[in-house]
XYZ file of N, CA and C in Angstrom:
456
model
N 0.833 -1.154 0.000
C 0.000 0.000 0.000
C 0.890 1.233 0.000
N 0.515 2.207 -0.846
C 1.308 3.394 -1.032
C 0.631 4.562 -0.323
N 1.359 5.334 0.462
C 0.823 6.475 1.182
C 1.018 7.746 0.377
N -0.012 8.627 0.458
C 0.046 9.883 -0.253
C 0.886 10.869 0.546
N 1.581 11.718 -0.140
C 2.401 12.717 0.523
C 1.647 14.034 0.719
N 0.416 14.095 0.231
C -0.401 15.304 0.386
C -0.978 15.304 1.795
N -0.847 16.438 2.473
C -1.396 16.554 3.806
C -2.918 16.525 3.746
N -3.519 15.820 4.696
C -4.967 15.746 4.734
C -5.477 16.322 6.060
N -6.667 16.906 5.987
C -7.305 17.396 7.202
C -8.248 16.332 7.711
N -8.936 16.582 8.762
C -9.850 15.592 9.321
C -10.956 15.232 8.356
N -11.407 16.168 7.547
C -12.566 15.912 6.685
C -12.178 15.549 5.261
N -11.013 15.422 4.960
C -10.651 15.061 3.598
C -9.491 15.878 3.120
N -9.555 16.243 1.871
C -8.460 16.990 1.272
C -8.370 18.392 1.834
N -7.194 18.931 1.731
C -6.896 20.254 2.263
C -7.751 21.333 1.623
N -8.112 21.211 0.477
C -8.976 22.185 -0.171
C -8.398 22.617 -1.492
N -9.246 22.607 -2.446
C -8.830 23.039 -3.757
C -9.688 24.208 -4.188
N -9.781 24.400 -5.471
C -10.549 25.519 -5.993
C -12.036 25.441 -5.633
N -12.583 24.261 -5.561
C -14.010 24.121 -5.237
C -14.289 24.606 -3.817
N -13.407 24.298 -2.899
C -13.607 24.729 -1.514
C -13.483 26.245 -1.402
N -12.528 26.825 -2.120
C -12.387 28.283 -2.098
C -13.617 28.964 -2.689
N -14.138 28.427 -3.770
C -15.346 28.987 -4.384
C -16.519 28.862 -3.416
N -16.621 27.744 -2.745
C -17.685 27.526 -1.769
C -17.619 28.526 -0.632
N -16.426 28.774 -0.116
C -16.277 29.759 0.966
C -16.638 31.159 0.488
N -16.208 31.502 -0.699
C -16.523 32.819 -1.250
C -18.031 32.983 -1.415
N -18.689 31.956 -1.947
C -20.134 32.037 -2.110
C -20.853 32.127 -0.758
N -20.332 31.429 0.227
C -20.944 31.463 1.554
C -20.876 32.855 2.159
N -19.871 33.625 1.828
C -19.760 34.989 2.335
C -20.517 36.007 1.485
N -20.478 35.843 0.168
C -21.041 36.834 -0.743
C -22.536 36.628 -0.979
N -22.995 35.394 -1.045
C -24.377 35.117 -1.403
C -25.400 35.734 -0.436
N -25.226 35.641 0.877
C -26.208 36.288 1.755
C -26.294 37.810 1.556
N -25.166 38.435 1.305
C -25.167 39.878 1.073
C -25.942 40.205 -0.196
N -25.711 39.458 -1.248
C -26.399 39.680 -2.511
C -27.899 39.449 -2.347
N -28.281 38.404 -1.612
C -29.704 38.120 -1.418
C -30.398 39.217 -0.608
N -29.756 39.706 0.418
C -30.352 40.770 1.227
C -30.517 42.042 0.396
N -29.502 42.411 -0.350
C -29.592 43.624 -1.169
C -30.650 43.494 -2.250
N -30.722 42.351 -2.918
C -31.721 42.192 -3.973
C -33.123 42.150 -3.382
N -33.292 41.574 -2.197
C -34.594 41.574 -1.543
C -35.011 42.968 -1.142
N -34.069 43.755 -0.651
C -34.368 45.141 -0.266
C -34.775 45.951 -1.484
N -34.079 45.791 -2.571
C -34.428 46.526 -3.784
C -35.778 46.076 -4.328
N -36.087 44.793 -4.214
C -37.371 44.297 -4.694
C -38.514 44.875 -3.869
N -38.341 44.976 -2.565
C -39.392 45.504 -1.708
C -39.642 46.975 -1.985
N -38.604 47.734 -2.300
C -38.796 49.155 -2.577
C -39.480 49.385 -3.914
N -39.494 48.399 -4.763
C -40.126 48.557 -6.066
C -41.563 48.054 -6.080
N -42.062 47.501 -5.012
C -43.429 47.007 -4.958
C -44.370 48.177 -4.698
N -45.479 48.196 -5.413
C -46.486 49.227 -5.215
C -47.342 48.823 -4.024
N -47.053 49.361 -2.845
C -47.736 48.988 -1.611
C -49.045 49.747 -1.436
N -49.325 50.757 -2.238
C -50.530 51.556 -2.053
C -51.778 50.840 -2.528
N -51.647 49.898 -3.425
C -52.800 49.185 -3.930
C -53.427 49.857 -5.130
N -53.083 51.091 -5.411
C -53.636 51.765 -6.573
C -52.790 51.405 -7.786
N -53.453 51.124 -8.888
C -52.688 50.745 -10.080
C -51.990 51.962 -10.670
N -50.707 51.972 -10.561
C -49.959 53.069 -11.157
C -48.820 52.467 -11.960
N -48.582 53.049 -13.096
C -47.555 52.490 -13.964
C -46.159 52.900 -13.555
N -46.048 53.991 -12.821
C -44.716 54.445 -12.441
C -44.282 53.738 -11.173
N -43.083 53.228 -11.207
C -42.518 52.547 -10.059
C -41.295 53.324 -9.628
N -41.227 53.677 -8.361
C -40.116 54.453 -7.842
C -39.287 53.612 -6.904
N -38.011 53.806 -6.968
C -37.144 53.204 -5.971
C -37.216 54.062 -4.719
N -36.840 53.493 -3.591
C -36.911 54.232 -2.335
C -36.043 55.485 -2.381
N -34.960 55.437 -3.093
C -34.069 56.586 -3.168
C -34.627 57.686 -4.067
N -35.638 57.377 -4.892
C -36.212 58.363 -5.803
C -37.278 59.227 -5.142
N -37.797 58.813 -3.995
C -38.897 59.511 -3.356
C -38.346 60.557 -2.398
N -38.764 61.793 -2.599
C -38.349 62.836 -1.664
C -39.347 62.892 -0.519
N -38.962 63.513 0.577
C -39.843 63.572 1.735
C -41.060 64.446 1.473
N -40.983 65.354 0.506
C -42.128 66.204 0.199
C -43.231 65.406 -0.490
N -42.874 64.304 -1.184
C -43.850 63.527 -1.913
C -44.514 62.466 -1.056
N -43.964 62.149 0.081
C -44.520 61.115 0.932
C -45.706 61.693 1.677
N -46.885 61.045 1.576
C -48.039 61.582 2.291
C -47.843 61.454 3.797
N -48.208 62.506 4.497
C -48.068 62.524 5.947
C -49.191 61.701 6.569
N -48.875 61.025 7.635
C -49.902 60.293 8.363
C -50.817 61.306 9.041
N -52.098 61.028 8.988
C -53.058 61.962 9.546
C -53.285 61.578 11.006
N -52.373 62.003 11.832
C -52.489 61.776 13.265
C -52.650 63.137 13.922
N -53.787 63.315 14.567
C -54.068 64.603 15.184
C -53.662 64.561 16.645
N -53.014 65.603 17.080
C -52.628 65.727 18.476
C -53.887 65.991 19.303
N -53.891 65.583 20.571
C -55.084 65.784 21.402
C -55.526 67.237 21.481
N -54.565 68.162 21.519
C -54.950 69.570 21.589
C -55.609 70.048 20.305
N -55.180 69.488 19.164
C -55.808 69.853 17.892
C -57.227 69.309 17.813
N -57.414 68.102 18.312
C -58.755 67.504 18.328
C -59.675 68.329 19.218
N -59.186 68.713 20.397
C -59.985 69.527 21.307
C -60.315 70.880 20.685
N -59.331 71.512 20.055
C -59.546 72.818 19.422
C -60.642 72.715 18.348
N -60.554 71.708 17.505
C -61.541 71.548 16.435
C -62.932 71.264 16.999
N -62.984 70.437 18.045
C -64.277 70.116 18.653
C -64.915 71.363 19.258
N -64.116 72.155 19.974
C -64.668 73.358 20.608
C -65.036 74.427 19.589
N -64.261 74.543 18.520
C -64.603 75.518 17.470
C -65.921 75.127 16.793
N -66.104 73.825 16.585
C -67.377 73.372 16.029
C -68.527 73.601 16.991
N -68.273 73.388 18.269
C -69.281 73.613 19.293
C -69.644 75.095 19.398
N -68.702 75.956 19.118
C -68.937 77.393 19.169
C -69.979 77.817 18.129
N -70.139 77.046 17.080
C -71.141 77.363 16.055
C -72.563 77.171 16.600
N -72.728 76.234 17.547
C -74.055 75.893 18.051
C -74.358 76.466 19.432
N -73.333 76.775 20.203
C -73.531 77.212 21.584
C -72.830 78.536 21.816
N -73.149 79.149 22.930
C -72.511 80.422 23.223
C -71.104 80.187 23.778
N -70.234 81.173 23.676
C -68.847 81.009 24.108
C -68.696 80.658 25.592
N -69.635 81.059 26.431
C -69.554 80.725 27.845
C -69.612 79.222 28.067
N -70.507 78.537 27.363
C -70.623 77.075 27.470
C -69.365 76.413 26.928
N -68.855 76.930 25.818
C -67.657 76.349 25.204
C -66.449 76.519 26.129
N -66.338 77.669 26.779
C -65.237 77.884 27.727
C -65.343 76.940 28.923
N -66.562 76.666 29.361
C -66.755 75.697 30.446
C -66.283 74.314 30.014
N -66.577 73.936 28.788
C -66.127 72.639 28.274
C -64.609 72.598 28.127
N -64.018 73.726 27.776
C -62.552 73.799 27.710
C -61.955 73.566 29.096
N -62.513 74.235 30.081
C -62.007 74.079 31.451
C -62.180 72.642 31.930
N -63.288 72.007 31.607
C -63.515 70.614 31.997
C -62.525 69.680 31.301
N -62.227 69.952 30.044
C -61.268 69.123 29.306
C -59.873 69.236 29.907
N -59.482 70.460 30.277
C -58.160 70.673 30.873
C -58.093 70.030 32.258
N -59.187 70.121 33.023
C -59.218 69.477 34.334
C -59.140 67.963 34.201
N -59.791 67.421 33.179
C -59.784 65.970 32.968
C -58.484 65.442 32.407
N -57.803 66.263 31.636
C -56.535 65.876 31.003
C -55.519 66.983 31.245
N -54.787 66.927 32.337
C -53.843 68.006 32.675
C -52.764 68.244 31.616
N -52.500 67.279 30.772
C -51.490 67.490 29.729
C -51.937 68.538 28.713
N -53.223 68.845 28.672
C -53.738 69.872 27.757
C -53.565 71.282 28.305
N -53.155 71.426 29.556
C -53.060 72.742 30.191
C -52.120 73.681 29.453
N -51.035 73.177 28.911
C -50.089 74.069 28.215
C -50.646 74.587 26.889
N -51.723 73.957 26.385
C -52.341 74.400 25.131
C -53.612 75.197 25.385
N -54.014 75.289 26.643
C -55.277 75.933 26.997
C -55.313 77.389 26.538
N -54.242 78.121 26.741
C -54.217 79.544 26.375
C -54.424 79.753 24.887
N -53.739 78.964 24.072
C -53.876 79.160 22.623
C -55.269 78.762 22.148
N -55.852 77.736 22.749
C -57.204 77.333 22.366
C -58.203 78.420 22.781
N -58.075 78.926 24.007
C -58.986 79.977 24.485
C -58.847 81.240 23.649
N -57.619 81.581 23.257
C -57.400 82.765 22.420
C -58.078 82.586 21.063
N -57.962 81.396 20.480
C -58.609 81.122 19.193
C -60.133 81.183 19.329
N -60.651 80.697 20.447
C -62.096 80.774 20.680
C -62.541 82.233 20.803
N -61.736 83.057 21.463
C -62.058 84.476 21.587
C -62.090 85.171 20.244
N -61.142 84.853 19.399
C -61.113 85.469 18.074
C -62.311 85.024 17.231
N -62.659 83.745 17.348
C -63.821 83.249 16.606
C -65.113 83.864 17.141
N -65.178 84.076 18.462
C -66.374 84.682 19.059
C -66.566 86.114 18.563
N -65.481 86.842 18.351
C -65.588 88.203 17.823
C -66.162 88.170 16.416
N -65.734 87.220 15.606
C -66.267 87.115 14.242
C -67.759 86.786 14.257
N -68.207 86.046 15.272
C -69.607 85.633 15.326
C -70.505 86.668 16.013
N -70.036 87.249 17.124
C -70.887 88.089 17.965
C -70.503 89.563 17.968
N -69.342 89.895 17.476
C -68.839 91.258 17.599
C -68.032 91.382 18.880
N -67.211 92.423 18.969
C -66.259 92.548 20.071
C -66.931 92.740 21.424
N -67.925 93.618 21.506
C -68.499 93.906 22.826
C -69.297 92.722 23.359
N -70.052 92.052 22.516
C -70.826 90.889 22.978
C -69.905 89.719 23.292
N -68.868 89.501 22.502
C -67.923 88.410 22.761
C -67.226 88.626 24.093
N -66.912 89.873 24.412
C -66.238 90.186 25.679
C -67.119 89.841 26.879
N -68.415 89.883 26.709
C -69.326 89.583 27.826
C -69.270 88.114 28.246
N -68.753 87.248 27.367
C -68.646 85.831 27.695
C -67.318 85.480 28.370
N -66.430 86.442 28.505
C -65.083 86.179 29.043
C -65.157 85.609 30.451
N -64.303 84.628 30.704
C -64.183 83.991 32.012
C -62.711 83.811 32.309
N -62.371 83.614 33.563
C -60.945 83.427 33.890
C -60.447 82.018 33.571
N -60.747 81.544 32.387
C -60.276 80.234 31.942
C -58.928 80.432 31.266
N -57.942 79.714 31.685
C -56.609 79.757 31.061
C -56.025 81.166 31.086
N -56.025 81.769 32.233
C -55.404 83.093 32.419
C -55.994 84.155 31.497
N -57.275 84.180 31.385
C -58.017 85.168 30.588
C -57.539 85.250 29.135
N -57.149 84.129 28.589
C -56.710 84.110 27.189
C -57.859 84.363 26.235
N -59.060 83.978 26.621
C -60.218 84.273 25.787
C -60.337 85.781 25.587
N -60.203 86.521 26.675
C -60.302 87.980 26.605
C -59.208 88.569 25.729
N -58.004 88.019 25.814
C -56.930 88.546 24.963
C -57.183 88.208 23.494
N -57.825 87.068 23.241
C -58.201 86.739 21.859
C -59.255 87.686 21.335
N -60.211 88.046 22.195
C -61.238 89.014 21.806
C -60.571 90.356 21.496
N -59.668 90.775 22.345
C -58.987 92.054 22.134
C -58.174 92.051 20.849
N -57.480 90.957 20.587
C -56.645 90.871 19.372
C -57.506 90.917 18.129
N -58.667 90.246 18.154
C -59.529 90.227 16.986
C -60.285 91.526 16.803
N -60.485 92.266 17.882
C -61.248 93.520 17.801
C -60.418 94.640 17.193
N -59.126 94.529 17.192
C -58.262 95.602 16.661
C -58.313 95.691 15.175
């Protein structure tokens, strides 16, 4: 029996070109798959609307991306009270503002701007002198300052 002079490892031959190619593919193939998958996902039309234009993620500017319509609690309260002002007098609306701030203390920092906006809207609806008659010490008399600002 003749012994080979080529050194052997535990699993067989030391490695030839096939083993080197295998190692290279083992390192490169996952990177290529991840990149191609990422590019494929950016080219999918996720909106559901049939559009012929397909944009890559890098082609979309931030101005073209539609903003999510998430309203802050103070904006929701402002809109609700402004709508309520159409049906009720400003005194009732100011009471509801005070109740909302008492119920949700995080709204307190927005109370002045909401009351000022209500005062300005009340001037447009009732005139300056009648709007002033509804003033209450809600939110540091911001309603009154809104009436004054709108009356000028």
